[in-house]
């Protein structure tokens, strides 16, 4: 008999505002892109935690609830301590997470436990899905 198993992974994007004058009620915009080898990826779900009261731009009614690998970019909106988790990802998929804010009062950095790599001088983090994945 054959037994097929699938070991799915997830990617968590989290926003933390720090500093004496950081606006804890501000909504931040992130663009996420997933790329994998080949085709035939099923849409994967996005779940949100600690994101109550997020202010969406005019014309946007809700944060997206799914994304497709090799399907373009998806935009999510997070507040302080807000998290977006993309579930059911296969290992080997690469990701790019870019904070789209142009407000120079905020500096973008990654937490030391983040598995992503920050592109120097940018607001962009990249990585490949492995055992533990986070862009914080």
mmCIF file of N, CA and C in Angstrom:
data_model
loop_
_atom_site.group_PDB
_atom_site.id
_atom_site.type_symbol
_atom_site.label_atom_id
_atom_site.label_comp_id
_atom_site.label_asym_id
_atom_site.label_seq_id
_atom_site.Cartn_x
_atom_site.Cartn_y
_atom_site.Cartn_z
ATOM 1 N N UNK A 1 0.841 -1.184 0.000
ATOM 2 C CA UNK A 1 0.000 0.000 0.000
ATOM 3 C C UNK A 1 0.882 1.242 0.000
ATOM 4 N N UNK A 2 0.390 2.266 -0.629
ATOM 5 C CA UNK A 2 1.088 3.543 -0.662
ATOM 6 C C UNK A 2 0.371 4.524 0.235
ATOM 7 N N UNK A 3 1.152 5.328 0.926
ATOM 8 C CA UNK A 3 0.584 6.368 1.779
ATOM 9 C C UNK A 3 1.157 7.703 1.337
ATOM 10 N N UNK A 4 0.303 8.604 0.889
ATOM 11 C CA UNK A 4 0.732 9.936 0.485
ATOM 12 C C UNK A 4 0.506 10.903 1.632
ATOM 13 N N UNK A 5 1.506 11.700 1.913
ATOM 14 C CA UNK A 5 1.363 12.732 2.943
ATOM 15 C C UNK A 5 1.813 14.063 2.362
ATOM 16 N N UNK A 6 1.286 15.130 2.923
ATOM 17 C CA UNK A 6 1.633 16.479 2.500
ATOM 18 C C UNK A 6 1.938 17.289 3.742
ATOM 19 N N UNK A 7 3.136 17.793 3.819
ATOM 20 C CA UNK A 7 3.576 18.569 4.968
ATOM 21 C C UNK A 7 3.479 20.048 4.609
ATOM 22 N N UNK A 8 2.370 20.672 4.920
ATOM 23 C CA UNK A 8 2.169 22.064 4.529
ATOM 24 C C UNK A 8 2.846 23.019 5.505
ATOM 25 N N UNK A 9 3.185 24.186 4.997
ATOM 26 C CA UNK A 9 3.842 25.242 5.758
ATOM 27 C C UNK A 9 2.958 26.482 5.731
ATOM 28 N N UNK A 10 3.385 27.505 6.471
ATOM 29 C CA UNK A 10 2.666 28.778 6.439
ATOM 30 C C UNK A 10 3.661 29.921 6.465
ATOM 31 N N UNK A 11 3.202 31.093 6.078
ATOM 32 C CA UNK A 11 3.988 32.315 6.113
ATOM 33 C C UNK A 11 3.183 33.354 6.888
ATOM 34 N N UNK A 12 3.792 33.937 7.927
ATOM 35 C CA UNK A 12 3.118 34.964 8.713
ATOM 36 C C UNK A 12 3.793 36.310 8.493
ATOM 37 N N UNK A 13 2.983 37.301 8.136
ATOM 38 C CA UNK A 13 3.439 38.679 8.004
ATOM 39 C C UNK A 13 2.816 39.435 9.173
ATOM 40 N N UNK A 14 3.670 40.066 9.976
ATOM 41 C CA UNK A 14 3.187 40.745 11.184
ATOM 42 C C UNK A 14 3.702 42.180 11.197
ATOM 43 N N UNK A 15 2.865 43.116 11.662
ATOM 44 C CA UNK A 15 3.271 44.516 11.782
ATOM 45 C C UNK A 15 3.367 44.889 13.254
ATOM 46 N N UNK A 16 4.505 45.451 13.648
ATOM 47 C CA UNK A 16 4.691 45.964 14.995
ATOM 48 C C UNK A 16 5.182 47.394 14.887
ATOM 49 N N UNK A 17 4.468 48.317 15.528
ATOM 50 C CA UNK A 17 4.862 49.720 15.558
ATOM 51 C C UNK A 17 5.547 49.963 16.892
ATOM 52 N N UNK A 18 6.722 50.589 16.852
ATOM 53 C CA UNK A 18 7.421 50.896 18.098
ATOM 54 C C UNK A 18 7.932 52.332 18.033
ATOM 55 N N UNK A 19 8.328 52.843 19.175
ATOM 56 C CA UNK A 19 8.815 54.215 19.258
ATOM 57 C C UNK A 19 7.811 55.095 19.981
ATOM 58 N N UNK A 20 8.290 56.192 20.517
ATOM 59 C CA UNK A 20 7.453 57.081 21.323
ATOM 60 C C UNK A 20 6.308 57.716 20.543
ATOM 61 N N UNK A 21 6.495 57.967 19.254
ATOM 62 C CA UNK A 21 5.473 58.670 18.490
ATOM 63 C C UNK A 21 4.820 57.799 17.423
ATOM 64 N N UNK A 22 4.994 56.484 17.511
ATOM 65 C CA UNK A 22 4.373 55.585 16.546
ATOM 66 C C UNK A 22 2.863 55.568 16.712
ATOM 67 N N UNK A 23 2.148 55.655 15.621
ATOM 68 C CA UNK A 23 0.682 55.658 15.624
ATOM 69 C C UNK A 23 0.178 54.217 15.627
ATOM 70 N N UNK A 24 -0.314 53.772 16.776
ATOM 71 C CA UNK A 24 -0.768 52.381 16.918
ATOM 72 C C UNK A 24 -2.083 52.108 16.202
ATOM 73 N N UNK A 25 -2.772 53.154 15.744
ATOM 74 C CA UNK A 25 -4.042 52.948 15.044
ATOM 75 C C UNK A 25 -3.881 53.045 13.527
ATOM 76 N N UNK A 26 -2.691 53.337 13.041
ATOM 77 C CA UNK A 26 -2.429 53.507 11.614
ATOM 78 C C UNK A 26 -2.516 52.161 10.888
ATOM 79 N N UNK A 27 -3.078 52.174 9.688
ATOM 80 C CA UNK A 27 -3.134 50.993 8.838
ATOM 81 C C UNK A 27 -1.956 51.024 7.866
ATOM 82 N N UNK A 28 -1.269 49.888 7.735
ATOM 83 C CA UNK A 28 -0.119 49.759 6.845
ATOM 84 C C UNK A 28 -0.472 48.786 5.719
ATOM 85 N N UNK A 29 0.052 49.060 4.536
ATOM 86 C CA UNK A 29 -0.268 48.289 3.340
ATOM 87 C C UNK A 29 0.919 47.421 2.938
ATOM 88 N N UNK A 30 0.647 46.137 2.685
ATOM 89 C CA UNK A 30 1.681 45.189 2.291
ATOM 90 C C UNK A 30 1.284 44.507 0.988
ATOM 91 N N UNK A 31 2.267 44.331 0.124
ATOM 92 C CA UNK A 31 2.075 43.605 -1.125
ATOM 93 C C UNK A 31 2.845 42.290 -1.000
ATOM 94 N N UNK A 32 2.160 41.174 -1.245
ATOM 95 C CA UNK A 32 2.765 39.849 -1.095
ATOM 96 C C UNK A 32 2.681 39.118 -2.432
ATOM 97 N N UNK A 33 3.806 38.511 -2.817
ATOM 98 C CA UNK A 33 3.840 37.717 -4.040
ATOM 99 C C UNK A 33 4.477 36.369 -3.734
ATOM 100 N N UNK A 34 3.868 35.303 -4.234
ATOM 101 C CA UNK A 34 4.363 33.934 -4.048
ATOM 102 C C UNK A 34 4.718 33.348 -5.407
ATOM 103 N N UNK A 35 5.892 32.720 -5.492
ATOM 104 C CA UNK A 35 6.301 32.095 -6.750
ATOM 105 C C UNK A 35 6.799 30.683 -6.477
ATOM 106 N N UNK A 36 6.379 29.769 -7.332
ATOM 107 C CA UNK A 36 6.818 28.380 -7.220
ATOM 108 C C UNK A 36 7.211 27.840 -8.572
ATOM 109 N N UNK A 37 7.835 26.675 -8.545
ATOM 110 C CA UNK A 37 8.204 26.023 -9.795
ATOM 111 C C UNK A 37 7.001 25.285 -10.350
ATOM 112 N N UNK A 38 6.834 25.355 -11.628
ATOM 113 C CA UNK A 38 5.735 24.653 -12.261
ATOM 114 C C UNK A 38 4.414 25.390 -12.146
ATOM 115 N N UNK A 39 3.327 24.642 -12.391
ATOM 116 C CA UNK A 39 1.983 25.214 -12.369
ATOM 117 C C UNK A 39 1.072 24.306 -11.560
ATOM 118 N N UNK A 40 -0.183 24.673 -11.489
ATOM 119 C CA UNK A 40 -1.175 23.814 -10.855
ATOM 120 C C UNK A 40 -1.320 24.007 -9.357
ATOM 121 N N UNK A 41 -0.837 25.114 -8.824
ATOM 122 C CA UNK A 41 -1.010 25.377 -7.400
ATOM 123 C C UNK A 41 -2.463 25.766 -7.122
ATOM 124 N N UNK A 42 -3.024 25.212 -6.072
ATOM 125 C CA UNK A 42 -4.373 25.594 -5.654
ATOM 126 C C UNK A 42 -4.286 26.907 -4.869
ATOM 127 N N UNK A 43 -5.355 27.703 -4.866
ATOM 128 C CA UNK A 43 -5.343 28.911 -4.035
ATOM 129 C C UNK A 43 -5.107 28.541 -2.567
ATOM 130 N N UNK A 44 -4.356 29.370 -1.862
ATOM 131 C CA UNK A 44 -4.100 29.147 -0.446
ATOM 132 C C UNK A 44 -4.787 30.244 0.358
ATOM 133 N N UNK A 45 -5.202 29.906 1.563
ATOM 134 C CA UNK A 45 -5.996 30.839 2.361
ATOM 135 C C UNK A 45 -5.108 31.794 3.162
ATOM 136 N N UNK A 46 -5.687 32.951 3.452
ATOM 137 C CA UNK A 46 -5.043 33.943 4.306
ATOM 138 C C UNK A 46 -5.961 34.159 5.504
ATOM 139 N N UNK A 47 -5.413 34.036 6.712
ATOM 140 C CA UNK A 47 -6.180 34.318 7.921
ATOM 141 C C UNK A 47 -5.536 35.500 8.637
ATOM 142 N N UNK A 48 -6.329 36.187 9.448
ATOM 143 C CA UNK A 48 -5.871 37.411 10.109
ATOM 144 C C UNK A 48 -6.083 37.314 11.612
ATOM 145 N N UNK A 49 -5.128 37.862 12.374
ATOM 146 C CA UNK A 49 -5.239 37.951 13.832
ATOM 147 C C UNK A 49 -4.913 39.379 14.259
ATOM 148 N N UNK A 50 -5.546 39.824 15.320
ATOM 149 C CA UNK A 50 -5.266 41.125 15.934
ATOM 150 C C UNK A 50 -5.338 42.255 14.908
ATOM 151 N N UNK A 51 -6.327 42.225 14.059
ATOM 152 C CA UNK A 51 -6.408 43.212 12.992
ATOM 153 C C UNK A 51 -7.754 43.939 12.993
ATOM 154 N N UNK A 52 -8.410 43.976 14.167
ATOM 155 C CA UNK A 52 -9.682 44.674 14.271
ATOM 156 C C UNK A 52 -9.474 46.174 14.069
ATOM 157 N N UNK A 53 -10.407 46.807 13.393
ATOM 158 C CA UNK A 53 -10.350 48.245 13.218
ATOM 159 C C UNK A 53 -9.427 48.714 12.115
ATOM 160 N N UNK A 54 -8.927 47.789 11.284
ATOM 161 C CA UNK A 54 -8.079 48.193 10.170
ATOM 162 C C UNK A 54 -8.903 49.069 9.228
ATOM 163 N N UNK A 55 -8.300 50.144 8.740
ATOM 164 C CA UNK A 55 -8.975 51.065 7.829
ATOM 165 C C UNK A 55 -8.568 50.701 6.409
ATOM 166 N N UNK A 56 -9.546 50.314 5.602
ATOM 167 C CA UNK A 56 -9.287 49.921 4.222
ATOM 168 C C UNK A 56 -9.448 51.117 3.293
ATOM 169 N N UNK A 57 -8.709 51.145 2.192
ATOM 170 C CA UNK A 57 -8.834 52.263 1.252
ATOM 171 C C UNK A 57 -10.211 52.287 0.599
ATOM 172 N N UNK A 58 -10.568 53.422 0.058
ATOM 173 C CA UNK A 58 -11.838 53.578 -0.647
ATOM 174 C C UNK A 58 -11.940 52.535 -1.757
ATOM 175 N N UNK A 59 -13.062 51.858 -1.819
ATOM 176 C CA UNK A 59 -13.296 50.846 -2.836
ATOM 177 C C UNK A 59 -12.900 49.441 -2.428
ATOM 178 N N UNK A 60 -12.175 49.304 -1.312
ATOM 179 C CA UNK A 60 -11.785 47.978 -0.820
ATOM 180 C C UNK A 60 -12.704 47.639 0.346
ATOM 181 N N UNK A 61 -13.388 46.504 0.264
ATOM 182 C CA UNK A 61 -14.371 46.161 1.291
ATOM 183 C C UNK A 61 -13.851 45.192 2.343
ATOM 184 N N UNK A 62 -12.792 44.443 2.012
ATOM 185 C CA UNK A 62 -12.257 43.470 2.953
ATOM 186 C C UNK A 62 -10.833 43.095 2.567
ATOM 187 N N UNK A 63 -10.070 42.620 3.540
ATOM 188 C CA UNK A 63 -8.769 42.046 3.245
ATOM 189 C C UNK A 63 -8.983 40.771 2.437
ATOM 190 N N UNK A 64 -8.071 40.426 1.527
ATOM 191 C CA UNK A 64 -8.258 39.196 0.742
ATOM 192 C C UNK A 64 -8.188 37.959 1.633
ATOM 193 N N UNK A 65 -8.917 36.916 1.233
ATOM 194 C CA UNK A 65 -8.914 35.684 2.022
ATOM 195 C C UNK A 65 -8.165 34.542 1.340
ATOM 196 N N UNK A 66 -7.583 34.808 0.151
ATOM 197 C CA UNK A 66 -6.784 33.784 -0.518
ATOM 198 C C UNK A 66 -5.799 34.434 -1.481
ATOM 199 N N UNK A 67 -4.813 33.641 -1.880
ATOM 200 C CA UNK A 67 -3.805 34.068 -2.848
ATOM 201 C C UNK A 67 -3.395 32.833 -3.647
ATOM 202 N N UNK A 68 -2.961 33.049 -4.876
ATOM 203 C CA UNK A 68 -2.545 31.951 -5.733
ATOM 204 C C UNK A 68 -1.043 32.062 -5.971
ATOM 205 N N UNK A 69 -0.328 30.950 -5.778
ATOM 206 C CA UNK A 69 1.097 30.898 -6.107
ATOM 207 C C UNK A 69 1.218 31.094 -7.618
ATOM 208 N N UNK A 70 2.114 31.953 -8.046
ATOM 209 C CA UNK A 70 2.296 32.328 -9.447
ATOM 210 C C UNK A 70 1.074 33.051 -10.010
ATOM 211 N N UNK A 71 0.281 33.654 -9.132
ATOM 212 C CA UNK A 71 -0.940 34.313 -9.578
ATOM 213 C C UNK A 71 -0.903 35.819 -9.453
ATOM 214 N N UNK A 72 0.257 36.404 -9.328
ATOM 215 C CA UNK A 72 0.349 37.854 -9.176
ATOM 216 C C UNK A 72 0.481 38.244 -7.717
ATOM 217 N N UNK A 73 0.268 39.512 -7.459
ATOM 218 C CA UNK A 73 0.461 40.058 -6.122
ATOM 219 C C UNK A 73 -0.882 40.256 -5.429
ATOM 220 N N UNK A 74 -0.864 40.142 -4.110
ATOM 221 C CA UNK A 74 -2.053 40.392 -3.313
ATOM 222 C C UNK A 74 -1.698 41.489 -2.310
ATOM 223 N N UNK A 75 -2.654 42.357 -2.008
ATOM 224 C CA UNK A 75 -2.432 43.460 -1.078
ATOM 225 C C UNK A 75 -3.211 43.206 0.198
ATOM 226 N N UNK A 76 -2.510 43.291 1.346
ATOM 227 C CA UNK A 76 -3.155 43.121 2.645
ATOM 228 C C UNK A 76 -2.891 44.366 3.490
ATOM 229 N N UNK A 77 -3.795 44.601 4.445
ATOM 230 C CA UNK A 77 -3.742 45.785 5.288
ATOM 231 C C UNK A 77 -3.670 45.341 6.745
ATOM 232 N N UNK A 78 -2.667 45.848 7.476
ATOM 233 C CA UNK A 78 -2.443 45.451 8.862
ATOM 234 C C UNK A 78 -2.245 46.676 9.745
ATOM 235 N N UNK A 79 -2.640 46.547 10.998
ATOM 236 C CA UNK A 79 -2.384 47.549 12.024
ATOM 237 C C UNK A 79 -1.336 47.001 12.993
ATOM 238 N N UNK A 80 -0.984 47.815 13.976
ATOM 239 C CA UNK A 80 -0.041 47.405 15.023
ATOM 240 C C UNK A 80 -0.482 46.070 15.626
ATOM 241 N N UNK A 81 0.415 45.135 15.683
ATOM 242 C CA UNK A 81 0.209 43.770 16.168
ATOM 243 C C UNK A 81 -0.663 42.924 15.245
ATOM 244 N N UNK A 82 -1.043 43.453 14.090
ATOM 245 C CA UNK A 82 -1.837 42.693 13.127
ATOM 246 C C UNK A 82 -0.998 41.645 12.437
ATOM 247 N N UNK A 83 -1.625 40.520 12.118
ATOM 248 C CA UNK A 83 -0.937 39.411 11.457
ATOM 249 C C UNK A 83 -1.776 38.887 10.303
ATOM 250 N N UNK A 84 -1.097 38.565 9.212
ATOM 251 C CA UNK A 84 -1.719 37.862 8.090
ATOM 252 C C UNK A 84 -0.932 36.572 7.902
ATOM 253 N N UNK A 85 -1.616 35.433 7.981
ATOM 254 C CA UNK A 85 -0.949 34.137 7.833
ATOM 255 C C UNK A 85 -1.474 33.450 6.584
ATOM 256 N N UNK A 86 -0.544 33.126 5.695
ATOM 257 C CA UNK A 86 -0.878 32.393 4.475
ATOM 258 C C UNK A 86 -0.628 30.923 4.778
ATOM 259 N N UNK A 87 -1.677 30.128 4.694
ATOM 260 C CA UNK A 87 -1.640 28.721 5.109
ATOM 261 C C UNK A 87 -1.504 27.776 3.923
ATOM 262 N N UNK A 88 -1.097 26.536 4.221
ATOM 263 C CA UNK A 88 -1.089 25.434 3.261
ATOM 264 C C UNK A 88 -0.119 25.649 2.100
ATOM 265 N N UNK A 89 1.073 26.191 2.414
ATOM 266 C CA UNK A 89 2.087 26.407 1.382
ATOM 267 C C UNK A 89 3.041 25.221 1.305
ATOM 268 N N UNK A 90 3.433 24.829 0.104
ATOM 269 C CA UNK A 90 4.448 23.783 -0.016
ATOM 270 C C UNK A 90 5.843 24.379 0.173
ATOM 271 N N UNK A 91 6.768 23.586 0.693
ATOM 272 C CA UNK A 91 8.151 24.021 0.828
ATOM 273 C C UNK A 91 8.707 24.349 -0.553
ATOM 274 N N UNK A 92 9.609 25.322 -0.606
ATOM 275 C CA UNK A 92 10.245 25.688 -1.858
ATOM 276 C C UNK A 92 9.619 26.871 -2.569
ATOM 277 N N UNK A 93 8.421 27.277 -2.165
ATOM 278 C CA UNK A 93 7.795 28.457 -2.756
ATOM 279 C C UNK A 93 8.540 29.685 -2.243
ATOM 280 N N UNK A 94 8.877 30.619 -3.123
ATOM 281 C CA UNK A 94 9.544 31.840 -2.696
ATOM 282 C C UNK A 94 8.500 32.940 -2.487
ATOM 283 N N UNK A 95 8.832 33.880 -1.614
ATOM 284 C CA UNK A 95 7.908 34.971 -1.332
ATOM 285 C C UNK A 95 8.639 36.304 -1.322
ATOM 286 N N UNK A 96 7.891 37.348 -1.663
ATOM 287 C CA UNK A 96 8.342 38.727 -1.555
ATOM 288 C C UNK A 96 7.259 39.493 -0.821
ATOM 289 N N UNK A 97 7.649 40.180 0.249
ATOM 290 C CA UNK A 97 6.717 40.997 1.027
ATOM 291 C C UNK A 97 7.255 42.420 0.998
ATOM 292 N N UNK A 98 6.418 43.350 0.544
ATOM 293 C CA UNK A 98 6.843 44.745 0.446
ATOM 294 C C UNK A 98 5.855 45.636 1.181
ATOM 295 N N UNK A 99 6.357 46.448 2.101
ATOM 296 C CA UNK A 99 5.505 47.438 2.761
ATOM 297 C C UNK A 99 5.430 48.644 1.836
ATOM 298 N N UNK A 100 4.228 49.047 1.483
ATOM 299 C CA UNK A 100 4.031 50.080 0.467
ATOM 300 C C UNK A 100 3.959 51.498 1.018
ATOM 301 N N UNK A 101 4.156 51.681 2.303
ATOM 302 C CA UNK A 101 4.081 53.017 2.885
ATOM 303 C C UNK A 101 5.169 53.917 2.306
ATOM 304 N N UNK A 102 4.824 55.170 2.114
ATOM 305 C CA UNK A 102 5.798 56.159 1.670
ATOM 306 C C UNK A 102 6.105 57.149 2.790
ATOM 307 N N UNK A 103 5.517 56.936 3.939
ATOM 308 C CA UNK A 103 5.714 57.805 5.100
ATOM 309 C C UNK A 103 7.130 57.612 5.639
ATOM 310 N N UNK A 104 7.981 58.617 5.500
ATOM 311 C CA UNK A 104 9.380 58.499 5.913
ATOM 312 C C UNK A 104 9.557 58.584 7.426
ATOM 313 N N UNK A 105 8.486 58.838 8.174
ATOM 314 C CA UNK A 105 8.592 58.863 9.630
ATOM 315 C C UNK A 105 8.769 57.462 10.202
ATOM 316 N N UNK A 106 8.414 56.438 9.418
ATOM 317 C CA UNK A 106 8.514 55.052 9.865
ATOM 318 C C UNK A 106 9.662 54.355 9.152
ATOM 319 N N UNK A 107 10.521 53.683 9.903
ATOM 320 C CA UNK A 107 11.622 52.903 9.358
ATOM 321 C C UNK A 107 11.219 51.438 9.394
ATOM 322 N N UNK A 108 11.427 50.727 8.310
ATOM 323 C CA UNK A 108 11.060 49.318 8.228
ATOM 324 C C UNK A 108 12.274 48.460 8.559
ATOM 325 N N UNK A 109 12.098 47.565 9.530
ATOM 326 C CA UNK A 109 13.136 46.599 9.898
ATOM 327 C C UNK A 109 12.469 45.244 10.099
ATOM 328 N N UNK A 110 13.276 44.203 10.137
ATOM 329 C CA UNK A 110 12.776 42.856 10.432
ATOM 330 C C UNK A 110 13.165 42.488 11.850
ATOM 331 N N UNK A 111 12.281 41.764 12.546
ATOM 332 C CA UNK A 111 12.627 41.220 13.859
ATOM 333 C C UNK A 111 13.749 40.213 13.694
ATOM 334 N N UNK A 112 14.510 40.007 14.762
ATOM 335 C CA UNK A 112 15.629 39.060 14.692
ATOM 336 C C UNK A 112 15.177 37.628 14.463
ATOM 337 N N UNK A 113 13.915 37.303 14.799
ATOM 338 C CA UNK A 113 13.437 35.935 14.576
ATOM 339 C C UNK A 113 12.796 35.747 13.195
ATOM 340 N N UNK A 114 12.810 36.793 12.377
ATOM 341 C CA UNK A 114 12.260 36.691 11.035
ATOM 342 C C UNK A 114 13.132 35.785 10.180
ATOM 343 N N UNK A 115 12.501 34.969 9.337
ATOM 344 C CA UNK A 115 13.249 34.101 8.433
ATOM 345 C C UNK A 115 13.483 34.762 7.081
ATOM 346 N N UNK A 116 12.901 35.933 6.872
ATOM 347 C CA UNK A 116 13.071 36.663 5.614
ATOM 348 C C UNK A 116 14.377 37.439 5.629
ATOM 349 N N UNK A 117 14.788 37.866 4.454
ATOM 350 C CA UNK A 117 15.958 38.731 4.286
ATOM 351 C C UNK A 117 15.473 40.073 3.764
ATOM 352 N N UNK A 118 15.960 41.153 4.372
ATOM 353 C CA UNK A 118 15.572 42.496 3.942
ATOM 354 C C UNK A 118 16.507 42.966 2.840
ATOM 355 N N UNK A 119 15.946 43.471 1.772
ATOM 356 C CA UNK A 119 16.728 44.074 0.711
ATOM 357 C C UNK A 119 17.242 45.412 1.247
ATOM 358 N N UNK A 120 18.564 45.621 1.285
ATOM 359 C CA UNK A 120 19.115 46.850 1.879
ATOM 360 C C UNK A 120 18.515 48.114 1.258
ATOM 361 N N UNK A 121 18.166 49.071 2.125
ATOM 362 C CA UNK A 121 17.635 50.348 1.678
ATOM 363 C C UNK A 121 16.233 50.298 1.114
ATOM 364 N N UNK A 122 15.527 49.215 1.333
ATOM 365 C CA UNK A 122 14.176 49.098 0.781
ATOM 366 C C UNK A 122 13.191 48.731 1.878
ATOM 367 N N UNK A 123 11.974 48.534 1.491
ATOM 368 C CA UNK A 123 10.908 48.066 2.381
ATOM 369 C C UNK A 123 10.458 46.688 1.933
ATOM 370 N N UNK A 124 11.396 45.909 1.377
ATOM 371 C CA UNK A 124 11.079 44.621 0.777
ATOM 372 C C UNK A 124 11.841 43.497 1.472
ATOM 373 N N UNK A 125 11.114 42.423 1.806
ATOM 374 C CA UNK A 125 11.713 41.231 2.400
ATOM 375 C C UNK A 125 11.422 40.049 1.484
ATOM 376 N N UNK A 126 12.394 39.136 1.394
ATOM 377 C CA UNK A 126 12.243 37.965 0.534
ATOM 378 C C UNK A 126 12.671 36.716 1.288
ATOM 379 N N UNK A 127 12.210 35.574 0.807
ATOM 380 C CA UNK A 127 12.592 34.311 1.407
ATOM 381 C C UNK A 127 12.002 33.148 0.639
ATOM 382 N N UNK A 128 12.278 31.953 1.136
ATOM 383 C CA UNK A 128 11.748 30.718 0.559
ATOM 384 C C UNK A 128 11.097 29.920 1.672
ATOM 385 N N UNK A 129 9.926 29.381 1.400
ATOM 386 C CA UNK A 129 9.186 28.626 2.398
ATOM 387 C C UNK A 129 9.989 27.404 2.825
ATOM 388 N N UNK A 130 10.189 27.303 4.137
ATOM 389 C CA UNK A 130 10.916 26.192 4.734
ATOM 390 C C UNK A 130 10.121 25.743 5.964
ATOM 391 N N UNK A 131 10.780 25.281 6.982
ATOM 392 C CA UNK A 131 10.108 24.764 8.182
ATOM 393 C C UNK A 131 9.346 25.854 8.939
ATOM 394 N N UNK A 132 10.004 26.982 9.245
ATOM 395 C CA UNK A 132 9.381 28.088 9.974
ATOM 396 C C UNK A 132 9.522 29.331 9.111
ATOM 397 N N UNK A 133 8.448 30.095 8.935
ATOM 398 C CA UNK A 133 8.471 31.219 8.016
ATOM 399 C C UNK A 133 7.791 32.428 8.625
ATOM 400 N N UNK A 134 8.505 33.555 8.671
ATOM 401 C CA UNK A 134 7.884 34.776 9.174
ATOM 402 C C UNK A 134 8.595 35.991 8.617
ATOM 403 N N UNK A 135 7.806 36.984 8.292
ATOM 404 C CA UNK A 135 8.331 38.291 7.893
ATOM 405 C C UNK A 135 7.721 39.278 8.860
ATOM 406 N N UNK A 136 8.424 39.558 9.948
ATOM 407 C CA UNK A 136 7.917 40.410 11.028
ATOM 408 C C UNK A 136 8.653 41.723 11.007
#
